[in-house]
mmCIF file of N, CA and C in Angstrom:
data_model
loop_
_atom_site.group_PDB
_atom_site.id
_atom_site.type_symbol
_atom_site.label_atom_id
_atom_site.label_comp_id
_atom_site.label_asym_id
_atom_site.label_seq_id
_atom_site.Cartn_x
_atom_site.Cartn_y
_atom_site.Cartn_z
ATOM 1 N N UNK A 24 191.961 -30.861 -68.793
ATOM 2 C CA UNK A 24 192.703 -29.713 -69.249
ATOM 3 C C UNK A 24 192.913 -29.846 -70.757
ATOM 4 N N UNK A 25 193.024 -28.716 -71.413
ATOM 5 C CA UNK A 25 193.018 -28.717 -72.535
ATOM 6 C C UNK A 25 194.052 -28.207 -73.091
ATOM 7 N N UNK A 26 195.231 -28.254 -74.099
ATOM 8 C CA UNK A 26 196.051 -27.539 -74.317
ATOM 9 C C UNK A 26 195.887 -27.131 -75.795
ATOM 10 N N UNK A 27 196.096 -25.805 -76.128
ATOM 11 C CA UNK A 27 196.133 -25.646 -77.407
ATOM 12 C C UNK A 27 196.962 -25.293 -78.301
ATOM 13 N N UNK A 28 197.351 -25.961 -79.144
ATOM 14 C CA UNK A 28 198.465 -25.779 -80.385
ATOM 15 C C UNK A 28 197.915 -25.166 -81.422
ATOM 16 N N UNK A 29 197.735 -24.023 -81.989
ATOM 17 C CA UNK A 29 197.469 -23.593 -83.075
ATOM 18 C C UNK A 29 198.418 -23.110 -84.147
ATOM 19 N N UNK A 30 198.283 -23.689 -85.209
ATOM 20 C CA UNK A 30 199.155 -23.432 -86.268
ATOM 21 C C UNK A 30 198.638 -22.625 -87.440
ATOM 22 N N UNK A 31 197.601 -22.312 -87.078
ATOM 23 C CA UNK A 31 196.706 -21.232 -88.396
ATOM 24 C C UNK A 31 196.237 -19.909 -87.739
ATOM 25 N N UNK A 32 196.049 -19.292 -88.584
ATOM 26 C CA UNK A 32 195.878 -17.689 -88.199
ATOM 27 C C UNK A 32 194.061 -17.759 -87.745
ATOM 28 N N UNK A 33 193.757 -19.208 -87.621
ATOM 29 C CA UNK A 33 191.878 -18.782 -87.275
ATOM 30 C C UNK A 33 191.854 -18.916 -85.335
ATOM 31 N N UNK A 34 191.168 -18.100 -85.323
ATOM 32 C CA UNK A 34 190.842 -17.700 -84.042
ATOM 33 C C UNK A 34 189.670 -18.890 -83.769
ATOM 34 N N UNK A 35 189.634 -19.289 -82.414
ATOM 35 C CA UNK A 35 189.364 -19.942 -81.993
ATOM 36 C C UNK A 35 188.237 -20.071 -80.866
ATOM 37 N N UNK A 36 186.482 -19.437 -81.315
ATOM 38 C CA UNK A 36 186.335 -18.518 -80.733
ATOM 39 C C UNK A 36 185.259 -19.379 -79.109
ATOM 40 N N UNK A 37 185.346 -20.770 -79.410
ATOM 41 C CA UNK A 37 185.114 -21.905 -77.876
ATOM 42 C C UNK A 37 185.603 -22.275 -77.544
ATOM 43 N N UNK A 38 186.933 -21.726 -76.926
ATOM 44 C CA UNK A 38 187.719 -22.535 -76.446
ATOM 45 C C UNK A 38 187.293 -23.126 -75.072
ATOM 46 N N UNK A 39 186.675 -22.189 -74.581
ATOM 47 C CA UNK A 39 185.868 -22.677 -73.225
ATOM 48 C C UNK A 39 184.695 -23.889 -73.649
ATOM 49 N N UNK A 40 184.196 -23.954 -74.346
ATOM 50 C CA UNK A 40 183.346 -25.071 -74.689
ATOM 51 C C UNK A 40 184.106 -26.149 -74.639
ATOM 52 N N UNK A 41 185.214 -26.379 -75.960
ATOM 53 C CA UNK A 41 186.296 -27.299 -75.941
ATOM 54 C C UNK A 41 186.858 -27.879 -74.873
ATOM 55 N N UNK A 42 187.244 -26.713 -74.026
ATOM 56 C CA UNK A 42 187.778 -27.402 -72.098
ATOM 57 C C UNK A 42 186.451 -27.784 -71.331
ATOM 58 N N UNK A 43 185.427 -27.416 -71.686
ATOM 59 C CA UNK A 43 184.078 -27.905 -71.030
ATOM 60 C C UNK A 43 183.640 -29.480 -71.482
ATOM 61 N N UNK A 44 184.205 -29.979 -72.575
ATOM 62 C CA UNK A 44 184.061 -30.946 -73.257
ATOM 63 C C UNK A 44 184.861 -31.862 -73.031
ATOM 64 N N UNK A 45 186.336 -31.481 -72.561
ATOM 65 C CA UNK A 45 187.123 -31.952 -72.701
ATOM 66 C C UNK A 45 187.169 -32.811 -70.850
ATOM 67 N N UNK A 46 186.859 -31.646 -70.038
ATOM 68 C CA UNK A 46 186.381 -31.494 -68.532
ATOM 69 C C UNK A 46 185.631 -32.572 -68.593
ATOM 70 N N UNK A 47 184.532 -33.059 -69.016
ATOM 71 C CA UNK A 47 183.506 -33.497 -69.047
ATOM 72 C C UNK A 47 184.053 -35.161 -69.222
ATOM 73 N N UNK A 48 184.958 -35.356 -70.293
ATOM 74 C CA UNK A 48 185.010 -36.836 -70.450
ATOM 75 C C UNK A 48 186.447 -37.202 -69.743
ATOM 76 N N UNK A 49 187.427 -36.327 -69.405
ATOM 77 C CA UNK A 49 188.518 -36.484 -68.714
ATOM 78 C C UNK A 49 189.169 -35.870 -67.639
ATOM 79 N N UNK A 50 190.113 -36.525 -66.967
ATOM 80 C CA UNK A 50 190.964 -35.456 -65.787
ATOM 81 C C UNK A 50 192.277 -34.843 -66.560
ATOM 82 N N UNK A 51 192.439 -36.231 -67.487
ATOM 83 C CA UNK A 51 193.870 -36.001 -67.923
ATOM 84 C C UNK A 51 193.950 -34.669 -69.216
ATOM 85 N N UNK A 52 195.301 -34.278 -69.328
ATOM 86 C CA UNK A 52 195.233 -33.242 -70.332
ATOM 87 C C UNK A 52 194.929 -33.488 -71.274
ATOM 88 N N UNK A 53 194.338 -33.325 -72.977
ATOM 89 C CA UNK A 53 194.552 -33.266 -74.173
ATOM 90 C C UNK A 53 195.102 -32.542 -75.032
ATOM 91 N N UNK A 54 195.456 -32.765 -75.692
ATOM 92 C CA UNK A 54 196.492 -31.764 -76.575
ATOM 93 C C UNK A 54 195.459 -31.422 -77.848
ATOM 94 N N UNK A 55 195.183 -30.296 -78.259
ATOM 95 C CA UNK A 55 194.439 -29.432 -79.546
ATOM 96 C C UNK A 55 195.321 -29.065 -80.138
ATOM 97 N N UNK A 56 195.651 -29.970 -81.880
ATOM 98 C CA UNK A 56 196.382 -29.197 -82.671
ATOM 99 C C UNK A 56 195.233 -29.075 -83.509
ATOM 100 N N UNK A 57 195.497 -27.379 -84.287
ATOM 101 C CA UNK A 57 194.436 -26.901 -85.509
ATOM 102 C C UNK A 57 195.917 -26.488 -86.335
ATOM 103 N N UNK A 58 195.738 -27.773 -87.480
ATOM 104 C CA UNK A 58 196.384 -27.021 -88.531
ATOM 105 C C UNK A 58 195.632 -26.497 -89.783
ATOM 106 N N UNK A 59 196.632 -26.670 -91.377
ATOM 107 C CA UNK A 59 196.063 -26.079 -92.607
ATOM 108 C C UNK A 59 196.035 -27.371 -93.154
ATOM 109 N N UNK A 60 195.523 -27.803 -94.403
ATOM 110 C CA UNK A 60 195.305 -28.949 -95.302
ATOM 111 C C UNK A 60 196.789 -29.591 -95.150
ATOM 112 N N UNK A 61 197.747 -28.906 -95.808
ATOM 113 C CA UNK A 61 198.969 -29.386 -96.217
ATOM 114 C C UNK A 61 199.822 -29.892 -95.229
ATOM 115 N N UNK A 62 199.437 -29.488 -93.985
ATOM 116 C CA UNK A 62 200.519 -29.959 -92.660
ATOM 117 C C UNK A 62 199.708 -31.057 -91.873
ATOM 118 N N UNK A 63 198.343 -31.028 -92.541
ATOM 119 C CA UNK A 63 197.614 -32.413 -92.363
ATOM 120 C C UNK A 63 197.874 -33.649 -93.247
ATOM 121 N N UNK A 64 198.367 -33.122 -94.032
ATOM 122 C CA UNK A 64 198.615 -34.288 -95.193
ATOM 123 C C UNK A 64 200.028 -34.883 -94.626
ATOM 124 N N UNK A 65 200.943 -33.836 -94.296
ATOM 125 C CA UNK A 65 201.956 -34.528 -93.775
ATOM 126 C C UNK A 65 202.495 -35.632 -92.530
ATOM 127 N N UNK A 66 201.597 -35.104 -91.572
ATOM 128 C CA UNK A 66 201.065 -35.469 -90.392
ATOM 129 C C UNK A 66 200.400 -36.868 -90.875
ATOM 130 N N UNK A 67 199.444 -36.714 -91.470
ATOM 131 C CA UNK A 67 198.887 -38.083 -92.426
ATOM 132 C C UNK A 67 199.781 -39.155 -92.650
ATOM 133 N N UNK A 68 200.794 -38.683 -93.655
ATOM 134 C CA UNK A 68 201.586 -39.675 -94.296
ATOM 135 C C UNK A 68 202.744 -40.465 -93.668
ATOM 136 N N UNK A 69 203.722 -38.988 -92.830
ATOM 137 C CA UNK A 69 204.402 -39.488 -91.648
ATOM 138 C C UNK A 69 203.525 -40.401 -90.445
ATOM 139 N N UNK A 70 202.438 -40.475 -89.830
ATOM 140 C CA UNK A 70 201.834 -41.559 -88.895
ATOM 141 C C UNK A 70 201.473 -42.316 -89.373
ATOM 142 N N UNK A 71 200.723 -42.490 -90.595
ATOM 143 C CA UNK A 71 200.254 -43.657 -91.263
ATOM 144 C C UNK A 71 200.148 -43.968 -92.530
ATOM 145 N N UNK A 72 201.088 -43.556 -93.067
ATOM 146 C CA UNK A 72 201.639 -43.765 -94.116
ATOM 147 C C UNK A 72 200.674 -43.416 -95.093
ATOM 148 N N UNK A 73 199.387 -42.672 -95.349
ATOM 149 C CA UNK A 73 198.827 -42.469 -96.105
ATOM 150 C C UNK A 73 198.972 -40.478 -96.516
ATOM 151 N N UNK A 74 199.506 -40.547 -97.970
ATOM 152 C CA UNK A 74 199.598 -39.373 -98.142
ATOM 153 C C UNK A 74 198.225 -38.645 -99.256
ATOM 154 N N UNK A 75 197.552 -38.174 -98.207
ATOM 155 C CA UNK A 75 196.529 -37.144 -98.510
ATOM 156 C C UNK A 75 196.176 -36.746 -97.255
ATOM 157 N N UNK A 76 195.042 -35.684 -97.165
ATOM 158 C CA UNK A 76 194.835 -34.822 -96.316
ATOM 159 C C UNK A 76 193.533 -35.250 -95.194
ATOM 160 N N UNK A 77 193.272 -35.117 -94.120
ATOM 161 C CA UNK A 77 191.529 -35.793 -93.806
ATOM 162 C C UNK A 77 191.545 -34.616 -92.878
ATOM 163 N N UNK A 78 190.191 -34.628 -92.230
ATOM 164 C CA UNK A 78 189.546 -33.684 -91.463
ATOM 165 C C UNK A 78 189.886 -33.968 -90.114
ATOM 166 N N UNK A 79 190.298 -34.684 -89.472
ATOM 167 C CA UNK A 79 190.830 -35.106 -87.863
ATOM 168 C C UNK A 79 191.476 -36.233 -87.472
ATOM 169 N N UNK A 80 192.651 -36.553 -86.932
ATOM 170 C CA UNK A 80 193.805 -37.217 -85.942
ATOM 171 C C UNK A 80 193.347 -37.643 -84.852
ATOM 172 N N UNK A 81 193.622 -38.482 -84.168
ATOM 173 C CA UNK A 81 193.541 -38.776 -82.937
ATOM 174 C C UNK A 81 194.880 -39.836 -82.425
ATOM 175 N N UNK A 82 195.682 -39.479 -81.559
ATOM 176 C CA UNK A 82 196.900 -40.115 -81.055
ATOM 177 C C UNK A 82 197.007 -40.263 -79.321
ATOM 178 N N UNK A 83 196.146 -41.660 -79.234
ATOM 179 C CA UNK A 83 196.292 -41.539 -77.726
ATOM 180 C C UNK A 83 197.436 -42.271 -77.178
ATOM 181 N N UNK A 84 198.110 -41.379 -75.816
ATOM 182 C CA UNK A 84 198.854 -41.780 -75.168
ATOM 183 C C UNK A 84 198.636 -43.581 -74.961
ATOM 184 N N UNK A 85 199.241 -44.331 -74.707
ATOM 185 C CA UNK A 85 199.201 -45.774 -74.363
ATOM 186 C C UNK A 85 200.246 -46.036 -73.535
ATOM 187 N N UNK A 86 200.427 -45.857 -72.129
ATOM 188 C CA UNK A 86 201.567 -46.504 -71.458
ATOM 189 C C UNK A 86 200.827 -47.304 -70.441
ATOM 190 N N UNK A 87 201.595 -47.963 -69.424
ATOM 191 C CA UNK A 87 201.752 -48.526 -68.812
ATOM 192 C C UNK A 87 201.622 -47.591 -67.340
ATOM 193 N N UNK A 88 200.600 -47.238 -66.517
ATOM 194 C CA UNK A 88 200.465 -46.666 -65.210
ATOM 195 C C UNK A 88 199.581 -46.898 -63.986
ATOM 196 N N UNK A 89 199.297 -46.160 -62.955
ATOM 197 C CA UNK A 89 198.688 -46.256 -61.696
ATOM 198 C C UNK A 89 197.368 -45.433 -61.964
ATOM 199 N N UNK A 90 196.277 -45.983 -62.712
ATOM 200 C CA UNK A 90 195.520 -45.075 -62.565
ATOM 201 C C UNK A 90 195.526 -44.012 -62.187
ATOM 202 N N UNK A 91 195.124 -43.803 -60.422
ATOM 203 C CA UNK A 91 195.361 -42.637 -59.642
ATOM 204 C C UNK A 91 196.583 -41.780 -59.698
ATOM 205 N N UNK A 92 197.928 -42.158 -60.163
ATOM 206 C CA UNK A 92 198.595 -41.258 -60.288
ATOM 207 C C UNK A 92 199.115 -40.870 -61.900
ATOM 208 N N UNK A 93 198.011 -40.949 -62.598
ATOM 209 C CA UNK A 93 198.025 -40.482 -63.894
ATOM 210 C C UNK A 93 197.559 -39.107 -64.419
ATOM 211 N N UNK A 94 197.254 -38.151 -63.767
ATOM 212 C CA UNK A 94 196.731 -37.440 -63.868
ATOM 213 C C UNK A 94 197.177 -35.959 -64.753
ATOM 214 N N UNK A 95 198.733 -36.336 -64.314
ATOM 215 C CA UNK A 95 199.806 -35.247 -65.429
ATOM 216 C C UNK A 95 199.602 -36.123 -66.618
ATOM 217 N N UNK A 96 199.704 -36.935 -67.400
ATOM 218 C CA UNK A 96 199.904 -38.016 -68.040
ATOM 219 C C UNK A 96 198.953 -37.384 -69.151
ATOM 220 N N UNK A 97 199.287 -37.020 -70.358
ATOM 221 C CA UNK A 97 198.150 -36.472 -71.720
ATOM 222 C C UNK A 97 197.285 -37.789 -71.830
ATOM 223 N N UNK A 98 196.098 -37.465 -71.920
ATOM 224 C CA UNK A 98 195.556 -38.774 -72.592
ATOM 225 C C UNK A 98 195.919 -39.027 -74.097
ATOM 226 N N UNK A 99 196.077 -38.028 -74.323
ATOM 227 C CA UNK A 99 196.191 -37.913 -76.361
ATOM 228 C C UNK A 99 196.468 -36.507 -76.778
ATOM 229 N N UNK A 100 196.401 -36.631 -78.385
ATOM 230 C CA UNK A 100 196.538 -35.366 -79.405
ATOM 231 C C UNK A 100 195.370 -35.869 -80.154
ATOM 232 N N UNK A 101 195.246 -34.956 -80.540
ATOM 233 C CA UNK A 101 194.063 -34.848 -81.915
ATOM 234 C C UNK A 101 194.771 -33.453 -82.630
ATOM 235 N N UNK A 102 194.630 -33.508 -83.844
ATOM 236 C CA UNK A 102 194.706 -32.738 -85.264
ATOM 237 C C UNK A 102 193.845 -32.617 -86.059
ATOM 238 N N UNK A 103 193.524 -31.202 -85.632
ATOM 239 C CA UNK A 103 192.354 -30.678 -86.341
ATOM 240 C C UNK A 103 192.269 -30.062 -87.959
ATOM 241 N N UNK A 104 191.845 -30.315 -89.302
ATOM 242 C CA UNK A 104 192.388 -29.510 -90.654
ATOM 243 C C UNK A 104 191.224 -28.310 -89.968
ATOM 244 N N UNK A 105 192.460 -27.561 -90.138
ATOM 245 C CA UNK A 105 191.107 -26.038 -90.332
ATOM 246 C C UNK A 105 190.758 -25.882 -91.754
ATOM 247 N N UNK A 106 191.414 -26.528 -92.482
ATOM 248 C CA UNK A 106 190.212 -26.044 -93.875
ATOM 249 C C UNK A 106 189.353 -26.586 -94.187
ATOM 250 N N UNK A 107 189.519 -27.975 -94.021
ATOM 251 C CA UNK A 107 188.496 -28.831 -94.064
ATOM 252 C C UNK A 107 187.626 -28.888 -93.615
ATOM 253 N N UNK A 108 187.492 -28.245 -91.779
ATOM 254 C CA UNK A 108 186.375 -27.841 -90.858
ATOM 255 C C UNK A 108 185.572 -26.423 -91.616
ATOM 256 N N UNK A 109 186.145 -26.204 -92.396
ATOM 257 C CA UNK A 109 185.804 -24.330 -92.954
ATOM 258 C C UNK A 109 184.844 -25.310 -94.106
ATOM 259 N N UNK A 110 185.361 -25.977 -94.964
ATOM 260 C CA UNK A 110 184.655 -26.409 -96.100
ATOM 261 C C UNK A 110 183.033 -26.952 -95.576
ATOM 262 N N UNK A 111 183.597 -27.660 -94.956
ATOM 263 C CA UNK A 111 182.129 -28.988 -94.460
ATOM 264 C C UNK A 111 181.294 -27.947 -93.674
ATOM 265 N N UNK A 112 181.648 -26.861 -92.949
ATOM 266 C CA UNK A 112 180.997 -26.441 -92.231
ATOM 267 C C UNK A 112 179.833 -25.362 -93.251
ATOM 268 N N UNK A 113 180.805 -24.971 -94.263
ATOM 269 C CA UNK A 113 179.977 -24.357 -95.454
ATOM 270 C C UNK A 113 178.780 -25.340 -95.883
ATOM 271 N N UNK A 114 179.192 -26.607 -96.441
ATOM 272 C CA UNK A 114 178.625 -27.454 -96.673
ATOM 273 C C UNK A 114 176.948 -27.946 -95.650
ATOM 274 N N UNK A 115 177.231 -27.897 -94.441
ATOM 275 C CA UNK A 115 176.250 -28.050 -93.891
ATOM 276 C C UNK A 115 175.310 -26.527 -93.268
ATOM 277 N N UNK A 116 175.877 -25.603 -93.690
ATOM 278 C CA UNK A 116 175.248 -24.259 -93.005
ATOM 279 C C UNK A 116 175.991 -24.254 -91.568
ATOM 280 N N UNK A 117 176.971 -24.351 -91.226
ATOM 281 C CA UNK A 117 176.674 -24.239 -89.820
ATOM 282 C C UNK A 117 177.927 -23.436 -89.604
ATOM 283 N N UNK A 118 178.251 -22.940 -88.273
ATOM 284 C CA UNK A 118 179.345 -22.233 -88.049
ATOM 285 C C UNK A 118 181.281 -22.702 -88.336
ATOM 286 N N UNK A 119 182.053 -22.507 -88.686
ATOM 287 C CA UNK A 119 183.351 -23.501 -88.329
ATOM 288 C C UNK A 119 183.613 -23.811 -86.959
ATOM 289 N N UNK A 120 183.293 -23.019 -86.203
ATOM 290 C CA UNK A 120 183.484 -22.982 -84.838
ATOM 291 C C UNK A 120 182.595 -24.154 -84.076
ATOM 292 N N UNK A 121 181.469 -24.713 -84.889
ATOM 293 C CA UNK A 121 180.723 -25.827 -84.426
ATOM 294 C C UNK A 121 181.215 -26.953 -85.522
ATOM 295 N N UNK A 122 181.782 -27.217 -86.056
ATOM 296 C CA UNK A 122 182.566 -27.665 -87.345
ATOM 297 C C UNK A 122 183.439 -28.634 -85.937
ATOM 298 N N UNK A 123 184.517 -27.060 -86.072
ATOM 299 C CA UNK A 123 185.249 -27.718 -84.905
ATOM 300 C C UNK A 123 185.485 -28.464 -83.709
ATOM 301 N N UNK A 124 184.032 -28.265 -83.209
ATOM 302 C CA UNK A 124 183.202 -28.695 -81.941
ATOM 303 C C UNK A 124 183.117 -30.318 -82.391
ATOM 304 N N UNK A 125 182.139 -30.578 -83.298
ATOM 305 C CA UNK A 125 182.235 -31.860 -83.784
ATOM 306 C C UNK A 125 183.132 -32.549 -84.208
ATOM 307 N N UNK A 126 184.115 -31.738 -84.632
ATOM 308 C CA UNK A 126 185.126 -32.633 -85.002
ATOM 309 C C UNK A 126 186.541 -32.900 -83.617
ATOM 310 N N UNK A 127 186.628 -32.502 -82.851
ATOM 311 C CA UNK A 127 187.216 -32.478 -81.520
ATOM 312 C C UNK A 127 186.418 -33.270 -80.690
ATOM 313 N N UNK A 128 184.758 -33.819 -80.579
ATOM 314 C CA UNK A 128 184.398 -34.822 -80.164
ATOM 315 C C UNK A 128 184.536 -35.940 -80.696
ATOM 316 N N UNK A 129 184.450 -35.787 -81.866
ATOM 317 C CA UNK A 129 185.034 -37.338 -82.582
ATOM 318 C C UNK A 129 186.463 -37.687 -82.385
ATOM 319 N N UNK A 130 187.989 -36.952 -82.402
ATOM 320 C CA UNK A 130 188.724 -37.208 -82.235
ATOM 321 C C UNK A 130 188.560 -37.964 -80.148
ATOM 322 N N UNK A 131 188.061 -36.652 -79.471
ATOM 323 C CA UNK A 131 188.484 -37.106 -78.320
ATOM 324 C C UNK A 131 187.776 -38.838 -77.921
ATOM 325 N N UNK A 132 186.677 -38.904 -78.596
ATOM 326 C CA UNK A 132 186.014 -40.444 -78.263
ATOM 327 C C UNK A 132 187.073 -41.472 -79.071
ATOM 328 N N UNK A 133 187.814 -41.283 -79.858
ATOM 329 C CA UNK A 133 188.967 -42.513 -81.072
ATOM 330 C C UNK A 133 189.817 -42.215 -79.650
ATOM 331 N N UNK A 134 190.227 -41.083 -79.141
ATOM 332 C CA UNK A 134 191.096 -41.462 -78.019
ATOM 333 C C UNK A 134 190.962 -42.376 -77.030
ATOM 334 N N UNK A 135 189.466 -42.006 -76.211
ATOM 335 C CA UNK A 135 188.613 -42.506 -75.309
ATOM 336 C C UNK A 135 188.511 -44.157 -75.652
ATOM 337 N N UNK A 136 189.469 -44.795 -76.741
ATOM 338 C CA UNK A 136 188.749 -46.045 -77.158
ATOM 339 C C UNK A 136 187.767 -46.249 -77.976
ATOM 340 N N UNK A 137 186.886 -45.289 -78.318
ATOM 341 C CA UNK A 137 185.775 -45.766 -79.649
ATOM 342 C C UNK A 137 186.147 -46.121 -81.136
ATOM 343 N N UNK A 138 185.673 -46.494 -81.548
ATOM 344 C CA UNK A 138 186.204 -47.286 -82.890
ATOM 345 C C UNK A 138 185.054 -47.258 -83.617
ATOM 346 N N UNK A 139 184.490 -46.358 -84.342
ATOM 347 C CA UNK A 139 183.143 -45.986 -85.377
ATOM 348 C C UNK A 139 183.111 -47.582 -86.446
ATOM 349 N N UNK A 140 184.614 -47.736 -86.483
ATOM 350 C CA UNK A 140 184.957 -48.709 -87.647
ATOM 351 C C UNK A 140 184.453 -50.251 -87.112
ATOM 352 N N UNK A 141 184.404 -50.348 -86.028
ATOM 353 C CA UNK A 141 184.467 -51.910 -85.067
ATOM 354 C C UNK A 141 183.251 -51.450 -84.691
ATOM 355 N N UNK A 142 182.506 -50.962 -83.880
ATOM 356 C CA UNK A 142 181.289 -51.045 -82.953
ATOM 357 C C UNK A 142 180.106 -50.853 -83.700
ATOM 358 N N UNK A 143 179.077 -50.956 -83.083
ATOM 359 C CA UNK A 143 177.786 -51.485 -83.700
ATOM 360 C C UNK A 143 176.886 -49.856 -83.401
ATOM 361 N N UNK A 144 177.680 -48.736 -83.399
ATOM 362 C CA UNK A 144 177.197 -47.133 -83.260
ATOM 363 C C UNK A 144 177.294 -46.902 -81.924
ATOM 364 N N UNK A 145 178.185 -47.118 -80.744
ATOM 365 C CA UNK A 145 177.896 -46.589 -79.921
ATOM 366 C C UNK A 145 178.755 -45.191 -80.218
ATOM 367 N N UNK A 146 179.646 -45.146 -80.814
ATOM 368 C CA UNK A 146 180.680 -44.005 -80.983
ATOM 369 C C UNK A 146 179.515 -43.063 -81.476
ATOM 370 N N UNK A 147 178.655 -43.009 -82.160
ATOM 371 C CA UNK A 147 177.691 -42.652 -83.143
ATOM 372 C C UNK A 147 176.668 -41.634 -82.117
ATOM 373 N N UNK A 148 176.376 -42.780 -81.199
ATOM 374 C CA UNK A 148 175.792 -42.585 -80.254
ATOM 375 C C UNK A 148 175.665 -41.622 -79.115
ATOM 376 N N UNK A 149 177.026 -41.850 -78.802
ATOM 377 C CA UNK A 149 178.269 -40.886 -77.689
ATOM 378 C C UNK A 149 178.537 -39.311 -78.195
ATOM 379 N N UNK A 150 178.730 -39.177 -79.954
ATOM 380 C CA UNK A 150 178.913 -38.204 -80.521
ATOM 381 C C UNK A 150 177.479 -37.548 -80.101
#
Protein backbone atom coordinates (compact mmCIF):
# COMPACT_ATOMS: atom_id res chain seq x y z
CA UNK A 1 0.00 0.00 0.00
CA UNK A 2 1.03 3.21 -0.75
CA UNK A 3 0.18 6.37 0.98
CA UNK A 4 0.49 9.72 -0.38
CA UNK A 5 1.55 12.99 1.20
CA UNK A 6 1.76 15.71 -1.16
CA UNK A 7 2.92 19.03 -0.31
CA UNK A 8 3.27 20.72 -3.83
CA UNK A 9 0.75 21.78 -6.24
CA UNK A 10 2.33 18.94 -8.99
CA UNK A 11 0.00 16.40 -9.88
CA UNK A 12 0.99 13.18 -9.71
CA UNK A 13 0.18 11.57 -12.80
CA UNK A 14 1.49 7.30 -11.73
CA UNK A 15 0.31 6.92 -8.95
CA UNK A 16 -0.83 3.52 -9.95
CA UNK A 17 2.62 2.64 -11.17
CA UNK A 18 4.07 3.86 -7.76
CA UNK A 19 1.47 1.32 -5.81
CA UNK A 20 2.43 -1.25 -8.56
CA UNK A 21 6.01 -0.80 -7.45
CA UNK A 22 5.46 -0.45 -4.25
CA UNK A 23 2.97 -3.90 -4.43
CA UNK A 24 5.70 -5.52 -6.00
CA UNK A 25 8.54 -5.25 -3.30
CA UNK A 26 6.15 -5.08 -0.19
CA UNK A 27 2.91 -6.00 1.88
CA UNK A 28 3.61 -3.35 4.29
CA UNK A 29 2.47 0.34 3.72
CA UNK A 30 4.90 3.15 2.52
CA UNK A 31 4.52 6.52 3.06
CA UNK A 32 5.12 9.10 -0.32
CA UNK A 33 6.10 12.50 0.72
CA UNK A 34 6.62 15.00 -2.53
CA UNK A 35 7.81 18.16 -1.30
CA UNK A 36 9.54 21.72 -2.70
CA UNK A 37 13.49 22.33 -2.38
CA UNK A 38 13.16 24.35 0.82
CA UNK A 39 11.06 21.86 3.01
CA UNK A 40 13.68 19.38 1.77
CA UNK A 41 16.39 21.24 3.08
CA UNK A 42 14.68 21.34 6.30
CA UNK A 43 13.74 17.84 6.54
CA UNK A 44 17.58 17.46 5.63
CA UNK A 45 18.98 19.35 8.41
CA UNK A 46 16.42 18.44 11.16
CA UNK A 47 17.23 14.29 10.43
CA UNK A 48 20.68 14.63 9.71
CA UNK A 49 21.94 17.44 10.49
CA UNK A 50 23.01 18.47 7.12
CA UNK A 51 21.59 21.78 5.94
CA UNK A 52 21.11 21.81 2.16
CA UNK A 53 18.65 20.38 -0.07
CA UNK A 54 19.01 16.61 -2.02
CA UNK A 55 16.72 14.85 -4.37
CA UNK A 56 15.32 11.85 -1.99
CA UNK A 57 14.85 10.58 1.90
CA UNK A 58 14.40 7.37 2.93
CA UNK A 59 13.25 6.63 6.77
CA UNK A 60 12.61 3.08 7.48
CA UNK A 61 10.51 1.95 10.21
CA UNK A 62 12.95 -0.30 12.59
CA UNK A 63 11.07 -2.01 15.45
CA UNK A 64 11.02 -4.94 17.03
CA UNK A 65 7.98 -7.54 15.60
CA UNK A 66 6.23 -10.90 14.45
CA UNK A 67 6.86 -10.96 11.02
CA UNK A 68 3.40 -12.31 10.16
CA UNK A 69 1.68 -9.89 12.15
CA UNK A 70 3.34 -6.88 10.70
CA UNK A 71 1.45 -6.09 8.11
CA UNK A 72 -0.30 -2.63 9.42
CA UNK A 73 3.25 -1.71 10.43
CA UNK A 74 4.76 1.22 7.57
CA UNK A 75 7.83 -0.13 6.34
CA UNK A 76 9.13 3.53 5.84
CA UNK A 77 8.84 7.23 4.40
CA UNK A 78 10.68 8.48 1.62
CA UNK A 79 10.80 12.36 0.59
CA UNK A 80 10.62 13.18 -2.61
CA UNK A 81 12.19 17.17 -3.85
CA UNK A 82 9.80 17.92 -6.59
CA UNK A 83 12.12 20.40 -7.93
CA UNK A 84 14.89 18.64 -8.07
CA UNK A 85 12.99 15.64 -9.85
CA UNK A 86 11.72 18.64 -12.40
CA UNK A 87 15.46 19.79 -12.88
CA UNK A 88 17.28 16.33 -13.51
CA UNK A 89 14.45 15.20 -15.37
CA UNK A 90 15.05 18.29 -17.79
CA UNK A 91 18.52 17.37 -17.63
CA UNK A 92 18.14 13.92 -18.92
CA UNK A 93 15.10 14.46 -21.49
CA UNK A 94 12.80 12.48 -19.76
CA UNK A 95 9.42 13.01 -18.16
CA UNK A 96 9.24 14.29 -14.16
CA UNK A 97 6.81 11.77 -13.73
CA UNK A 98 9.61 9.08 -14.63
CA UNK A 99 12.07 11.36 -12.63
CA UNK A 100 9.85 10.46 -9.91
CA UNK A 101 9.55 6.82 -10.70
CA UNK A 102 13.31 6.53 -10.28
CA UNK A 103 13.65 8.34 -7.62
CA UNK A 104 10.87 6.45 -5.34
CA UNK A 105 12.77 3.20 -6.39
CA UNK A 106 15.85 4.29 -5.01
CA UNK A 107 14.36 5.56 -1.85
CA UNK A 108 12.12 2.36 -1.47
CA UNK A 109 15.41 -0.14 -1.95
CA UNK A 110 17.62 2.40 1.14
CA UNK A 111 14.40 1.26 2.95
CA UNK A 112 14.43 -2.37 1.77
CA UNK A 113 18.12 -2.38 3.32
CA UNK A 114 20.29 -1.45 0.23
CA UNK A 115 23.15 0.66 0.81
CA UNK A 116 24.58 1.99 -2.85
CA UNK A 117 27.35 3.36 -0.33
CA UNK A 118 28.45 -0.32 1.23
CA UNK A 119 27.61 -2.92 -1.57
CA UNK A 120 29.49 -3.92 -4.48
CA UNK A 121 26.15 -2.60 -7.04
CA UNK A 122 23.60 -4.77 -6.16
CA UNK A 123 21.37 -1.66 -5.22
CA UNK A 124 22.54 -0.54 -8.79
CA UNK A 125 21.45 -3.59 -9.98
CA UNK A 126 17.91 -3.92 -8.27
CA UNK A 127 17.30 -0.21 -9.49
Amino acid sequence: MLELNNLTDYNVDNLNLLRQITNSQTDRPVELTICYDEQMRDINEESRGIDKSTDVLSFPVSIDFEPNKASHIPLGSIVINIDKAYKKAQVLSHATDDELCLLYIHGLLHILGFDHETDNGEMREEE
